[in-house]
């Protein structure tokens, strides 16, 4: 009987000591924070996925509005169940002319892109919901790599290369004026323009590299700054068209006129 009491007392003491040290350790480990210092880097347990992202929707972003605040997402709608990542945002803090469609058409020529071959669209039209109150809306235009003058984008349609789809966030619920791009690198027409391995990351990086290096077109010069954001997209291939993995990073470009 005495031995049993001693053992019980020992277990109680060990339990109290263990609880004490667990509380000390919890206080000593800082809560991870997102780069803006406001949003926790890890969302609450059980809420790891927020639409297409991992972080909860971000508020008070400068030059763009997180589509997830109003039910949108960072995957477009290629089908009803699969989409491609909106992996570049051109902030509305950019050169005001770029925020217009005609100005954007001029700018993309400076970084090696142009409208589709002979102004004709080939392939499937994608929708995107930017959370701006307009719901799912079709791409405003598609830019293809412009290999050489006049019919350079026709060669991209045949040979494959880099391209992007573009939507502007301009509805009444989020009228930021920012451009959201879904960039990728695709195979040639004989393979039905299938996205290459790592094609979403490659397509995004190709545009970012050219924009940040500086560009010009007919006497106009631009240079972009980039901010990388994680947590807006979930890395991997869940819900991603063609099952191709991507790293989950979104490039926020601010393009300055020089």
mmCIF file of C-alpha atoms in Angstrom:
data_model
loop_
_atom_site.group_PDB
_atom_site.id
_atom_site.type_symbol
_atom_site.label_atom_id
_atom_site.label_comp_id
_atom_site.label_asym_id
_atom_site.label_seq_id
_atom_site.Cartn_x
_atom_site.Cartn_y
_atom_site.Cartn_z
ATOM 1 C CA UNK A 1 0.000 0.000 0.000
ATOM 2 C CA UNK A 2 2.798 2.379 0.931
ATOM 3 C CA UNK A 3 4.658 1.516 -2.277
ATOM 4 C CA UNK A 4 1.590 2.296 -4.370
ATOM 5 C CA UNK A 5 1.182 5.708 -2.705
ATOM 6 C CA UNK A 6 4.842 6.547 -3.364
ATOM 7 C CA UNK A 7 4.513 5.573 -7.051
ATOM 8 C CA UNK A 8 1.333 7.632 -7.472
ATOM 9 C CA UNK A 9 2.976 10.635 -5.840
ATOM 10 C CA UNK A 10 5.997 10.298 -8.124
ATOM 11 C CA UNK A 11 3.788 10.205 -11.243
ATOM 12 C CA UNK A 12 1.937 13.326 -10.089
ATOM 13 C CA UNK A 13 5.179 15.212 -9.548
ATOM 14 C CA UNK A 14 6.491 14.159 -12.984
ATOM 15 C CA UNK A 15 3.234 15.301 -14.593
ATOM 16 C CA UNK A 16 3.427 18.745 -12.977
ATOM 17 C CA UNK A 17 7.093 19.161 -13.991
ATOM 18 C CA UNK A 18 6.341 18.081 -17.570
ATOM 19 C CA UNK A 19 3.447 20.555 -17.850
ATOM 20 C CA UNK A 20 5.622 23.351 -16.450
ATOM 21 C CA UNK A 21 8.417 22.820 -18.992
ATOM 22 C CA UNK A 22 5.989 22.444 -21.908
ATOM 23 C CA UNK A 23 4.521 25.869 -21.081
ATOM 24 C CA UNK A 24 8.012 27.399 -20.869
ATOM 25 C CA UNK A 25 8.930 25.957 -24.291
ATOM 26 C CA UNK A 26 5.693 27.242 -25.834
ATOM 27 C CA UNK A 27 6.447 30.747 -24.611
ATOM 28 C CA UNK A 28 10.019 30.629 -25.883
ATOM 29 C CA UNK A 29 9.158 29.664 -29.496
ATOM 30 C CA UNK A 30 8.014 32.699 -31.541
ATOM 31 C CA UNK A 31 4.934 32.404 -33.746
ATOM 32 C CA UNK A 32 5.997 32.341 -37.423
ATOM 33 C CA UNK A 33 4.980 35.524 -39.235
ATOM 34 C CA UNK A 34 4.417 36.325 -42.880
ATOM 35 C CA UNK A 35 6.749 38.775 -44.602
ATOM 36 C CA UNK A 36 4.347 41.677 -44.056
ATOM 37 C CA UNK A 37 4.602 41.175 -40.289
ATOM 38 C CA UNK A 38 0.826 40.941 -39.917
ATOM 39 C CA UNK A 39 -0.475 37.639 -41.211
ATOM 40 C CA UNK A 40 0.629 34.407 -39.455
ATOM 41 C CA UNK A 41 2.761 32.355 -41.824
ATOM 42 C CA UNK A 42 0.890 29.183 -40.849
ATOM 43 C CA UNK A 43 -2.913 29.310 -40.862
ATOM 44 C CA UNK A 44 -4.883 27.783 -37.965
ATOM 45 C CA UNK A 45 -4.941 24.001 -37.829
ATOM 46 C CA UNK A 46 -7.721 22.629 -39.990
ATOM 47 C CA UNK A 47 -7.602 25.660 -42.314
ATOM 48 C CA UNK A 48 -4.409 24.871 -44.210
ATOM 49 C CA UNK A 49 -5.988 25.463 -47.607
ATOM 50 C CA UNK A 50 -7.774 28.676 -48.506
ATOM 51 C CA UNK A 51 -9.079 28.295 -52.026
ATOM 52 C CA UNK A 52 -5.915 27.782 -54.079
ATOM 53 C CA UNK A 53 -3.573 29.044 -51.364
ATOM 54 C CA UNK A 54 -2.192 28.138 -47.975
ATOM 55 C CA UNK A 55 -2.199 31.477 -46.174
ATOM 56 C CA UNK A 56 -5.523 33.082 -45.265
ATOM 57 C CA UNK A 57 -6.530 35.919 -47.630
ATOM 58 C CA UNK A 58 -4.239 38.924 -47.260
ATOM 59 C CA UNK A 59 -5.604 42.385 -46.523
ATOM 60 C CA UNK A 60 -4.178 45.827 -47.198
ATOM 61 C CA UNK A 61 -1.972 44.732 -50.082
ATOM 62 C CA UNK A 62 -0.559 47.627 -52.110
ATOM 63 C CA UNK A 63 -1.371 47.776 -55.821
ATOM 64 C CA UNK A 64 -3.616 44.697 -55.952
ATOM 65 C CA UNK A 65 -6.365 42.955 -54.002
ATOM 66 C CA UNK A 66 -6.154 39.329 -52.899
ATOM 67 C CA UNK A 67 -8.895 37.617 -54.992
ATOM 68 C CA UNK A 68 -9.631 35.198 -52.147
ATOM 69 C CA UNK A 69 -11.119 37.992 -50.024
ATOM 70 C CA UNK A 70 -14.201 37.881 -52.259
ATOM 71 C CA UNK A 71 -14.334 34.220 -53.246
ATOM 72 C CA UNK A 72 -11.747 34.244 -56.063
ATOM 73 C CA UNK A 73 -8.584 32.201 -56.314
ATOM 74 C CA UNK A 74 -5.063 32.071 -57.744
ATOM 75 C CA UNK A 75 -5.881 29.224 -60.117
ATOM 76 C CA UNK A 76 -7.791 30.018 -63.271
ATOM 77 C CA UNK A 77 -10.522 27.729 -64.597
ATOM 78 C CA UNK A 78 -9.224 25.559 -67.408
ATOM 79 C CA UNK A 79 -11.998 23.071 -66.644
ATOM 80 C CA UNK A 80 -14.578 23.042 -63.855
ATOM 81 C CA UNK A 81 -12.150 21.159 -61.601
ATOM 82 C CA UNK A 82 -8.650 22.099 -62.806
ATOM 83 C CA UNK A 83 -6.844 25.382 -63.367
ATOM 84 C CA UNK A 84 -3.503 26.983 -64.109
ATOM 85 C CA UNK A 85 -1.673 29.250 -61.653
ATOM 86 C CA UNK A 86 -2.029 33.018 -61.800
ATOM 87 C CA UNK A 87 1.639 33.371 -61.001
ATOM 88 C CA UNK A 88 2.367 37.018 -61.910
ATOM 89 C CA UNK A 89 0.668 40.229 -60.781
ATOM 90 C CA UNK A 90 1.498 43.569 -62.407
ATOM 91 C CA UNK A 91 0.743 45.983 -59.607
ATOM 92 C CA UNK A 92 -1.340 49.112 -60.151
ATOM 93 C CA UNK A 93 1.632 51.005 -58.685
ATOM 94 C CA UNK A 94 3.178 50.494 -62.139
ATOM 95 C CA UNK A 95 3.381 53.006 -64.997
ATOM 96 C CA UNK A 96 -0.293 54.097 -65.455
ATOM 97 C CA UNK A 97 -0.160 53.501 -69.195
ATOM 98 C CA UNK A 98 0.552 49.798 -68.643
ATOM 99 C CA UNK A 99 -2.692 49.508 -66.689
ATOM 100 C CA UNK A 100 -4.629 50.171 -69.907
ATOM 101 C CA UNK A 101 -5.038 47.365 -72.423
ATOM 102 C CA UNK A 102 -3.376 49.298 -75.237
ATOM 103 C CA UNK A 103 -0.471 50.268 -72.976
ATOM 104 C CA UNK A 104 -0.094 46.677 -71.822
ATOM 105 C CA UNK A 105 0.003 45.537 -75.455
ATOM 106 C CA UNK A 106 2.890 47.919 -76.063
ATOM 107 C CA UNK A 107 4.755 46.895 -72.930
ATOM 108 C CA UNK A 108 4.653 43.161 -73.615
ATOM 109 C CA UNK A 109 6.324 43.768 -76.979
ATOM 110 C CA UNK A 110 9.275 45.224 -75.097
ATOM 111 C CA UNK A 111 9.763 41.955 -73.211
ATOM 112 C CA UNK A 112 9.416 39.735 -76.274
ATOM 113 C CA UNK A 113 5.676 38.998 -76.508
ATOM 114 C CA UNK A 114 2.812 40.039 -78.736
ATOM 115 C CA UNK A 115 -0.828 39.261 -79.504
ATOM 116 C CA UNK A 116 -1.690 35.951 -81.095
ATOM 117 C CA UNK A 117 -0.847 34.987 -84.659
ATOM 118 C CA UNK A 118 -2.746 37.231 -87.093
ATOM 119 C CA UNK A 119 -5.027 38.236 -84.223
ATOM 120 C CA UNK A 120 -6.641 34.782 -84.197
ATOM 121 C CA UNK A 121 -7.066 32.719 -81.045
ATOM 122 C CA UNK A 122 -6.017 29.080 -81.005
ATOM 123 C CA UNK A 123 -7.006 26.802 -78.166
ATOM 124 C CA UNK A 124 -9.213 26.905 -75.119
ATOM 125 C CA UNK A 125 -10.380 30.152 -73.470
ATOM 126 C CA UNK A 126 -9.660 30.168 -69.745
ATOM 127 C CA UNK A 127 -11.752 31.911 -67.083
ATOM 128 C CA UNK A 128 -10.512 33.461 -63.844
ATOM 129 C CA UNK A 129 -12.212 34.831 -60.738
ATOM 130 C CA UNK A 130 -10.206 37.767 -59.395
ATOM 131 C CA UNK A 131 -12.622 38.433 -56.554
ATOM 132 C CA UNK A 132 -13.546 41.791 -58.088
ATOM 133 C CA UNK A 133 -17.276 41.179 -58.252
ATOM 134 C CA UNK A 134 -17.328 40.069 -61.883
ATOM 135 C CA UNK A 135 -17.151 36.359 -61.094
ATOM 136 C CA UNK A 136 -15.506 34.034 -63.570
ATOM 137 C CA UNK A 137 -14.536 36.048 -66.629
ATOM 138 C CA UNK A 138 -12.689 34.985 -69.793
ATOM 139 C CA UNK A 139 -9.090 35.976 -70.421
ATOM 140 C CA UNK A 140 -8.801 39.462 -71.893
ATOM 141 C CA UNK A 141 -5.959 38.478 -74.177
ATOM 142 C CA UNK A 142 -3.226 35.913 -74.645
ATOM 143 C CA UNK A 143 0.366 36.956 -75.267
ATOM 144 C CA UNK A 144 2.760 34.673 -77.123
ATOM 145 C CA UNK A 145 6.531 34.734 -77.417
ATOM 146 C CA UNK A 146 7.420 36.895 -80.405
ATOM 147 C CA UNK A 147 10.347 35.162 -82.095
ATOM 148 C CA UNK A 148 10.765 37.581 -85.008
ATOM 149 C CA UNK A 149 8.890 40.496 -86.667
ATOM 150 C CA UNK A 150 5.388 40.319 -88.149
ATOM 151 C CA UNK A 151 4.591 36.599 -87.788
ATOM 152 C CA UNK A 152 6.799 35.754 -84.804
ATOM 153 C CA UNK A 153 3.869 34.657 -82.662
ATOM 154 C CA UNK A 154 2.693 32.341 -85.458
ATOM 155 C CA UNK A 155 5.985 30.494 -85.047
ATOM 156 C CA UNK A 156 5.305 30.153 -81.323
ATOM 157 C CA UNK A 157 1.909 28.641 -82.110
ATOM 158 C CA UNK A 158 3.699 25.997 -84.208
ATOM 159 C CA UNK A 159 7.003 25.529 -82.402
ATOM 160 C CA UNK A 160 5.864 26.199 -78.845
ATOM 161 C CA UNK A 161 7.486 28.509 -76.323
ATOM 162 C CA UNK A 162 6.400 30.986 -73.682
ATOM 163 C CA UNK A 163 2.948 32.479 -73.386
ATOM 164 C CA UNK A 164 0.587 33.984 -70.815
ATOM 165 C CA UNK A 165 -3.090 34.744 -70.312
ATOM 166 C CA UNK A 166 -4.086 38.106 -68.824
ATOM 167 C CA UNK A 167 -6.972 39.421 -66.741
ATOM 168 C CA UNK A 168 -7.421 42.874 -65.228
ATOM 169 C CA UNK A 169 -8.863 43.282 -61.728
ATOM 170 C CA UNK A 170 -11.399 46.018 -62.368
ATOM 171 C CA UNK A 171 -14.792 45.054 -60.909
ATOM 172 C CA UNK A 172 -16.721 47.077 -58.355
ATOM 173 C CA UNK A 173 -15.660 44.818 -55.452
ATOM 174 C CA UNK A 174 -11.922 45.181 -56.135
ATOM 175 C CA UNK A 175 -11.112 47.836 -58.700
ATOM 176 C CA UNK A 176 -7.336 47.777 -58.249
ATOM 177 C CA UNK A 177 -6.530 47.927 -61.974
ATOM 178 C CA UNK A 178 -3.786 45.314 -61.521
ATOM 179 C CA UNK A 179 -3.081 42.702 -64.183
ATOM 180 C CA UNK A 180 -3.096 39.015 -63.192
ATOM 181 C CA UNK A 181 -1.129 36.759 -65.532
ATOM 182 C CA UNK A 182 -1.034 33.001 -65.885
ATOM 183 C CA UNK A 183 2.358 32.312 -67.490
ATOM 184 C CA UNK A 184 3.729 29.007 -68.754
ATOM 185 C CA UNK A 185 5.978 27.375 -71.320
ATOM 186 C CA UNK A 186 4.326 25.003 -73.789
ATOM 187 C CA UNK A 187 5.322 22.312 -76.260
ATOM 188 C CA UNK A 188 4.789 22.540 -80.017
ATOM 189 C CA UNK A 189 1.490 22.100 -81.841
ATOM 190 C CA UNK A 190 2.148 18.413 -82.614
ATOM 191 C CA UNK A 191 1.873 17.802 -78.865
ATOM 192 C CA UNK A 192 -1.270 19.954 -78.578
ATOM 193 C CA UNK A 193 0.620 22.692 -76.730
ATOM 194 C CA UNK A 194 1.036 20.522 -73.634
ATOM 195 C CA UNK A 195 2.825 22.380 -70.834
ATOM 196 C CA UNK A 196 6.477 21.320 -70.502
ATOM 197 C CA UNK A 197 7.831 19.859 -67.273
ATOM 198 C CA UNK A 198 8.114 22.666 -64.703
ATOM 199 C CA UNK A 199 6.437 24.829 -67.335
ATOM 200 C CA UNK A 200 4.493 27.090 -64.961
ATOM 201 C CA UNK A 201 7.591 28.086 -62.996
ATOM 202 C CA UNK A 202 9.615 28.466 -66.203
ATOM 203 C CA UNK A 203 7.001 30.660 -67.859
ATOM 204 C CA UNK A 204 6.771 32.937 -64.832
ATOM 205 C CA UNK A 205 10.531 33.196 -64.397
ATOM 206 C CA UNK A 206 11.075 33.997 -68.085
ATOM 207 C CA UNK A 207 8.818 37.054 -67.869
ATOM 208 C CA UNK A 208 10.213 38.190 -64.521
ATOM 209 C CA UNK A 209 13.807 37.983 -65.758
ATOM 210 C CA UNK A 210 13.086 40.054 -68.845
ATOM 211 C CA UNK A 211 10.977 42.623 -66.976
ATOM 212 C CA UNK A 212 13.521 43.177 -64.192
ATOM 213 C CA UNK A 213 16.430 43.384 -66.653
ATOM 214 C CA UNK A 214 14.812 46.427 -68.276
ATOM 215 C CA UNK A 215 13.161 46.663 -71.675
ATOM 216 C CA UNK A 216 12.281 49.115 -74.415
ATOM 217 C CA UNK A 217 10.006 49.514 -77.419
ATOM 218 C CA UNK A 218 10.026 52.365 -79.936
ATOM 219 C CA UNK A 219 11.758 54.848 -77.700
ATOM 220 C CA UNK A 220 9.953 53.901 -74.486
ATOM 221 C CA UNK A 221 11.917 52.261 -71.664
ATOM 222 C CA UNK A 222 10.766 50.336 -68.588
ATOM 223 C CA UNK A 223 12.288 48.444 -65.700
ATOM 224 C CA UNK A 224 10.429 46.334 -63.140
ATOM 225 C CA UNK A 225 10.934 45.554 -59.478
ATOM 226 C CA UNK A 226 9.785 42.175 -58.182
ATOM 227 C CA UNK A 227 8.425 40.995 -54.839
ATOM 228 C CA UNK A 228 7.958 37.259 -54.348
ATOM 229 C CA UNK A 229 4.961 36.054 -52.356
ATOM 230 C CA UNK A 230 4.357 32.552 -51.069
ATOM 231 C CA UNK A 231 1.180 31.129 -49.551
ATOM 232 C CA UNK A 232 -1.170 32.642 -52.156
ATOM 233 C CA UNK A 233 -0.886 29.450 -54.167
ATOM 234 C CA UNK A 234 -0.449 25.992 -52.731
ATOM 235 C CA UNK A 235 2.769 24.441 -54.030
ATOM 236 C CA UNK A 236 2.495 21.095 -55.803
ATOM 237 C CA UNK A 237 -0.022 19.936 -58.378
ATOM 238 C CA UNK A 238 -3.317 19.654 -56.511
ATOM 239 C CA UNK A 239 -6.021 21.139 -58.729
ATOM 240 C CA UNK A 240 -3.406 22.133 -61.328
ATOM 241 C CA UNK A 241 -4.040 21.421 -64.993
ATOM 242 C CA UNK A 242 -1.979 18.585 -66.516
ATOM 243 C CA UNK A 243 -0.868 17.559 -63.002
ATOM 244 C CA UNK A 244 2.308 19.629 -63.357
ATOM 245 C CA UNK A 245 3.883 20.728 -60.095
ATOM 246 C CA UNK A 246 4.653 24.384 -59.393
ATOM 247 C CA UNK A 247 6.452 26.015 -56.473
ATOM 248 C CA UNK A 248 3.550 28.176 -55.265
ATOM 249 C CA UNK A 249 5.385 31.495 -55.673
ATOM 250 C CA UNK A 250 3.654 34.542 -57.148
ATOM 251 C CA UNK A 251 5.770 37.364 -58.595
ATOM 252 C CA UNK A 252 4.450 40.879 -57.913
ATOM 253 C CA UNK A 253 5.903 43.198 -60.566
ATOM 254 C CA UNK A 254 5.928 46.970 -60.330
ATOM 255 C CA UNK A 255 6.934 48.320 -63.741
ATOM 256 C CA UNK A 256 8.456 51.814 -63.828
ATOM 257 C CA UNK A 257 8.709 54.019 -66.906
ATOM 258 C CA UNK A 258 12.272 55.303 -67.325
#
